[in-house]
């Protein structure tokens, strides 16, 4: 199961058997990447909506009408863009909704999934990591108008943020030490990405 480039705003979904070079076109349209669920469905995203369509794996053909599964999915790019979803063999489905960049709000949820609070301002957070004592959050935030990140710390009690790294190149993907006294992060400040540490 895979896709091949088509016209500027469409792709072709093709299927085939392992060990054979022959493929069969199943659908043509504007889609994200495809994923096959062992429960007998092809999953894909179109216009930020996750769809499922029954698929006959023996005959290699669609076997029913498509139907929406979830709305407001993250989708980067247009045709054949990246969409964040995955299905397990058991039928469990995970997906990310909302904008893929920017406009994120960090929220606290209880074990029932209910929202119980928020942390910090709305921002383009990535790699969010809670400190061992649960008093701070380390995260990667891009510089305005840039793809280069810096590590920022959010104080859980006061709700304020402070910049932790200041290099003009990429600093991100923070990890706390077990005692919470050190933060490790990745940076390309010397060319190749390496791991750095800072108290």
PDB file of N, CA, C and O in Angstrom, residues 1-4 11-18 20-29 31 34 42 54-63:
ATOM      1  N   UNK A   1       0.854  -1.181   0.000  1.00  0.00           N
ATOM      2  CA  UNK A   1       0.000   0.000   0.000  1.00  0.00           C
ATOM      3  C   UNK A   1       0.886   1.224   0.000  1.00  0.00           C
ATOM      4  O   UNK A   1       1.799   1.335   0.800  1.00  0.00           O
ATOM      5  N   UNK A   2       0.668   2.137  -0.920  1.00  0.00           N
ATOM      6  CA  UNK A   2       1.476   3.350  -0.967  1.00  0.00           C
ATOM      7  C   UNK A   2       0.883   4.338  -1.925  1.00  0.00           C
ATOM      8  O   UNK A   2      -0.150   4.098  -2.527  1.00  0.00           O
ATOM      9  N   UNK A   3       1.538   5.479  -2.061  1.00  0.00           N
ATOM     10  CA  UNK A   3       1.024   6.481  -2.974  1.00  0.00           C
ATOM     11  C   UNK A   3       2.096   6.844  -3.963  1.00  0.00           C
ATOM     12  O   UNK A   3       3.276   6.671  -3.737  1.00  0.00           O
ATOM     13  N   UNK A   4       1.661   7.370  -5.088  1.00  0.00           N
ATOM     14  CA  UNK A   4       2.583   7.847  -6.109  1.00  0.00           C
ATOM     15  C   UNK A   4       2.120   9.219  -6.558  1.00  0.00           C
ATOM     16  O   UNK A   4       0.929   9.517  -6.547  1.00  0.00           O
ATOM     17  N   UNK A  11      -2.808  12.670  -5.807  1.00  0.00           N
ATOM     18  CA  UNK A  11      -1.917  11.519  -5.744  1.00  0.00           C
ATOM     19  C   UNK A  11      -2.716  10.271  -6.085  1.00  0.00           C
ATOM     20  O   UNK A  11      -3.943  10.276  -6.034  1.00  0.00           O
ATOM     21  N   UNK A  12      -2.017   9.219  -6.442  1.00  0.00           N
ATOM     22  CA  UNK A  12      -2.664   7.944  -6.734  1.00  0.00           C
ATOM     23  C   UNK A  12      -2.331   6.963  -5.626  1.00  0.00           C
ATOM     24  O   UNK A  12      -1.173   6.830  -5.224  1.00  0.00           O
ATOM     25  N   UNK A  13      -3.346   6.298  -5.114  1.00  0.00           N
ATOM     26  CA  UNK A  13      -3.151   5.229  -4.145  1.00  0.00           C
ATOM     27  C   UNK A  13      -3.002   3.932  -4.923  1.00  0.00           C
ATOM     28  O   UNK A  13      -3.881   3.555  -5.701  1.00  0.00           O
ATOM     29  N   UNK A  14      -1.879   3.247  -4.721  1.00  0.00           N
ATOM     30  CA  UNK A  14      -1.634   1.993  -5.414  1.00  0.00           C
ATOM     31  C   UNK A  14      -1.379   0.893  -4.395  1.00  0.00           C
ATOM     32  O   UNK A  14      -0.813   1.126  -3.339  1.00  0.00           O
ATOM     33  N   UNK A  15      -1.795  -0.317  -4.761  1.00  0.00           N
ATOM     34  CA  UNK A  15      -1.573  -1.476  -3.895  1.00  0.00           C
ATOM     35  C   UNK A  15      -0.925  -2.581  -4.717  1.00  0.00           C
ATOM     36  O   UNK A  15      -1.021  -2.604  -5.950  1.00  0.00           O
ATOM     37  N   UNK A  16      -0.247  -3.465  -4.026  1.00  0.00           N
ATOM     38  CA  UNK A  16       0.395  -4.589  -4.688  1.00  0.00           C
ATOM     39  C   UNK A  16       0.770  -5.645  -3.676  1.00  0.00           C
ATOM     40  O   UNK A  16       0.577  -5.466  -2.470  1.00  0.00           O
ATOM     41  N   UNK A  17       1.289  -6.755  -4.156  1.00  0.00           N
ATOM     42  CA  UNK A  17       1.713  -7.855  -3.294  1.00  0.00           C
ATOM     43  C   UNK A  17       3.231  -7.848  -3.172  1.00  0.00           C
ATOM     44  O   UNK A  17       3.941  -7.563  -4.145  1.00  0.00           O
ATOM     45  N   UNK A  18       3.722  -8.147  -1.989  1.00  0.00           N
ATOM     46  CA  UNK A  18       5.160  -8.244  -1.795  1.00  0.00           C
ATOM     47  C   UNK A  18       5.714  -9.318  -2.720  1.00  0.00           C
ATOM     48  O   UNK A  18       5.112 -10.377  -2.899  1.00  0.00           O
ATOM     49  N   UNK A  20       6.098  -8.906  -5.924  1.00  0.00           N
ATOM     50  CA  UNK A  20       5.635  -8.652  -7.283  1.00  0.00           C
ATOM     51  C   UNK A  20       5.833  -7.184  -7.615  1.00  0.00           C
ATOM     52  O   UNK A  20       5.679  -6.315  -6.756  1.00  0.00           O
ATOM     53  N   UNK A  21       6.166  -6.888  -8.853  1.00  0.00           N
ATOM     54  CA  UNK A  21       6.327  -5.505  -9.283  1.00  0.00           C
ATOM     55  C   UNK A  21       5.014  -4.911  -9.777  1.00  0.00           C
ATOM     56  O   UNK A  21       4.935  -3.724 -10.058  1.00  0.00           O
ATOM     57  N   UNK A  22       4.006  -5.716  -9.885  1.00  0.00           N
ATOM     58  CA  UNK A  22       2.715  -5.237 -10.381  1.00  0.00           C
ATOM     59  C   UNK A  22       1.967  -4.489  -9.285  1.00  0.00           C
ATOM     60  O   UNK A  22       1.960  -4.904  -8.122  1.00  0.00           O
ATOM     61  N   UNK A  23       1.370  -3.373  -9.650  1.00  0.00           N
ATOM     62  CA  UNK A  23       0.546  -2.608  -8.726  1.00  0.00           C
ATOM     63  C   UNK A  23      -0.785  -2.287  -9.383  1.00  0.00           C
ATOM     64  O   UNK A  23      -0.925  -2.360 -10.601  1.00  0.00           O
ATOM     65  N   UNK A  24      -1.714  -1.909  -8.544  1.00  0.00           N
ATOM     66  CA  UNK A  24      -3.064  -1.592  -9.019  1.00  0.00           C
ATOM     67  C   UNK A  24      -3.479  -0.264  -8.396  1.00  0.00           C
ATOM     68  O   UNK A  24      -3.366  -0.074  -7.187  1.00  0.00           O
ATOM     69  N   UNK A  25      -3.960   0.667  -9.218  1.00  0.00           N
ATOM     70  CA  UNK A  25      -4.427   1.952  -8.706  1.00  0.00           C
ATOM     71  C   UNK A  25      -5.818   1.770  -8.110  1.00  0.00           C
ATOM     72  O   UNK A  25      -6.726   1.269  -8.768  1.00  0.00           O
ATOM     73  N   UNK A  26      -5.952   2.188  -6.868  1.00  0.00           N
ATOM     74  CA  UNK A  26      -7.215   2.041  -6.150  1.00  0.00           C
ATOM     75  C   UNK A  26      -8.000   3.347  -6.120  1.00  0.00           C
ATOM     76  O   UNK A  26      -9.225   3.356  -6.206  1.00  0.00           O
ATOM     77  N   UNK A  27      -7.288   4.467  -5.986  1.00  0.00           N
ATOM     78  CA  UNK A  27      -7.969   5.761  -5.908  1.00  0.00           C
ATOM     79  C   UNK A  27      -7.022   6.862  -6.353  1.00  0.00           C
ATOM     80  O   UNK A  27      -5.807   6.720  -6.250  1.00  0.00           O
ATOM     81  N   UNK A  28      -7.583   7.939  -6.863  1.00  0.00           N
ATOM     82  CA  UNK A  28      -6.820   9.124  -7.222  1.00  0.00           C
ATOM     83  C   UNK A  28      -7.543  10.320  -6.625  1.00  0.00           C
ATOM     84  O   UNK A  28      -8.764  10.440  -6.720  1.00  0.00           O
ATOM     85  N   UNK A  29      -6.793  11.191  -5.967  1.00  0.00           N
ATOM     86  CA  UNK A  29      -7.408  12.368  -5.364  1.00  0.00           C
ATOM     87  C   UNK A  29      -6.402  13.148  -4.552  1.00  0.00           C
ATOM     88  O   UNK A  29      -5.201  12.897  -4.611  1.00  0.00           O
ATOM     89  N   UNK A  31      -5.059  13.620  -1.143  1.00  0.00           N
ATOM     90  CA  UNK A  31      -5.036  12.924   0.127  1.00  0.00           C
ATOM     91  C   UNK A  31      -3.731  13.209   0.868  1.00  0.00           C
ATOM     92  O   UNK A  31      -2.743  13.621   0.278  1.00  0.00           O
ATOM     93  N   UNK A  34      -1.425   7.442   3.305  1.00  0.00           N
ATOM     94  CA  UNK A  34      -2.435   6.427   3.613  1.00  0.00           C
ATOM     95  C   UNK A  34      -1.893   5.477   4.671  1.00  0.00           C
ATOM     96  O   UNK A  34      -0.688   5.302   4.806  1.00  0.00           O
ATOM     97  N   UNK A  42      -8.797   1.478   4.958  1.00  0.00           N
ATOM     98  CA  UNK A  42      -7.730   2.388   4.570  1.00  0.00           C
ATOM     99  C   UNK A  42      -8.056   3.716   5.231  1.00  0.00           C
ATOM    100  O   UNK A  42      -9.190   4.202   5.167  1.00  0.00           O
ATOM    101  N   UNK A  54     -13.673   1.058   3.813  1.00  0.00           N
ATOM    102  CA  UNK A  54     -13.462  -0.394   3.820  1.00  0.00           C
ATOM    103  C   UNK A  54     -12.605  -0.834   2.632  1.00  0.00           C
ATOM    104  O   UNK A  54     -12.743  -0.293   1.528  1.00  0.00           O
ATOM    105  N   UNK A  55     -11.730  -1.808   2.889  1.00  0.00           N
ATOM    106  CA  UNK A  55     -10.817  -2.271   1.859  1.00  0.00           C
ATOM    107  C   UNK A  55     -10.740  -3.795   1.884  1.00  0.00           C
ATOM    108  O   UNK A  55     -10.582  -4.414   2.934  1.00  0.00           O
ATOM    109  N   UNK A  56     -10.894  -4.404   0.723  1.00  0.00           N
ATOM    110  CA  UNK A  56     -10.805  -5.857   0.571  1.00  0.00           C
ATOM    111  C   UNK A  56      -9.347  -6.205   0.258  1.00  0.00           C
ATOM    112  O   UNK A  56      -8.887  -6.018  -0.869  1.00  0.00           O
ATOM    113  N   UNK A  57      -8.627  -6.691   1.262  1.00  0.00           N
ATOM    114  CA  UNK A  57      -7.192  -6.966   1.096  1.00  0.00           C
ATOM    115  C   UNK A  57      -6.931  -8.161   0.179  1.00  0.00           C
ATOM    116  O   UNK A  57      -5.853  -8.263  -0.408  1.00  0.00           O
ATOM    117  N   UNK A  58      -7.885  -9.069   0.028  1.00  0.00           N
ATOM    118  CA  UNK A  58      -7.687 -10.217  -0.863  1.00  0.00           C
ATOM    119  C   UNK A  58      -7.815  -9.815  -2.326  1.00  0.00           C
ATOM    120  O   UNK A  58      -7.049 -10.252  -3.166  1.00  0.00           O
ATOM    121  N   UNK A  59      -8.780  -8.977  -2.612  1.00  0.00           N
ATOM    122  CA  UNK A  59      -9.013  -8.543  -3.987  1.00  0.00           C
ATOM    123  C   UNK A  59      -8.319  -7.219  -4.317  1.00  0.00           C
ATOM    124  O   UNK A  59      -8.394  -6.753  -5.453  1.00  0.00           O
ATOM    125  N   UNK A  60      -7.699  -6.624  -3.311  1.00  0.00           N
ATOM    126  CA  UNK A  60      -6.991  -5.361  -3.483  1.00  0.00           C
ATOM    127  C   UNK A  60      -7.879  -4.291  -4.098  1.00  0.00           C
ATOM    128  O   UNK A  60      -7.554  -3.653  -5.095  1.00  0.00           O
ATOM    129  N   UNK A  61      -9.017  -4.059  -3.429  1.00  0.00           N
ATOM    130  CA  UNK A  61      -9.921  -3.025  -3.922  1.00  0.00           C
ATOM    131  C   UNK A  61     -10.748  -2.452  -2.775  1.00  0.00           C
ATOM    132  O   UNK A  61     -10.943  -3.102  -1.738  1.00  0.00           O
ATOM    133  N   UNK A  62     -11.224  -1.214  -3.002  1.00  0.00           N
ATOM    134  CA  UNK A  62     -12.118  -0.593  -2.036  1.00  0.00           C
ATOM    135  C   UNK A  62     -13.411  -1.378  -1.990  1.00  0.00           C
ATOM    136  O   UNK A  62     -13.867  -1.875  -3.016  1.00  0.00           O
ATOM    137  N   UNK A  63     -14.005  -1.476  -0.788  1.00  0.00           N
ATOM    138  CA  UNK A  63     -15.159  -2.360  -0.635  1.00  0.00           C
ATOM    139  C   UNK A  63     -16.348  -1.688   0.032  1.00  0.00           C
ATOM    140  O   UNK A  63     -17.202  -2.347   0.606  1.00  0.00           O
TER     141      UNK A  63
END
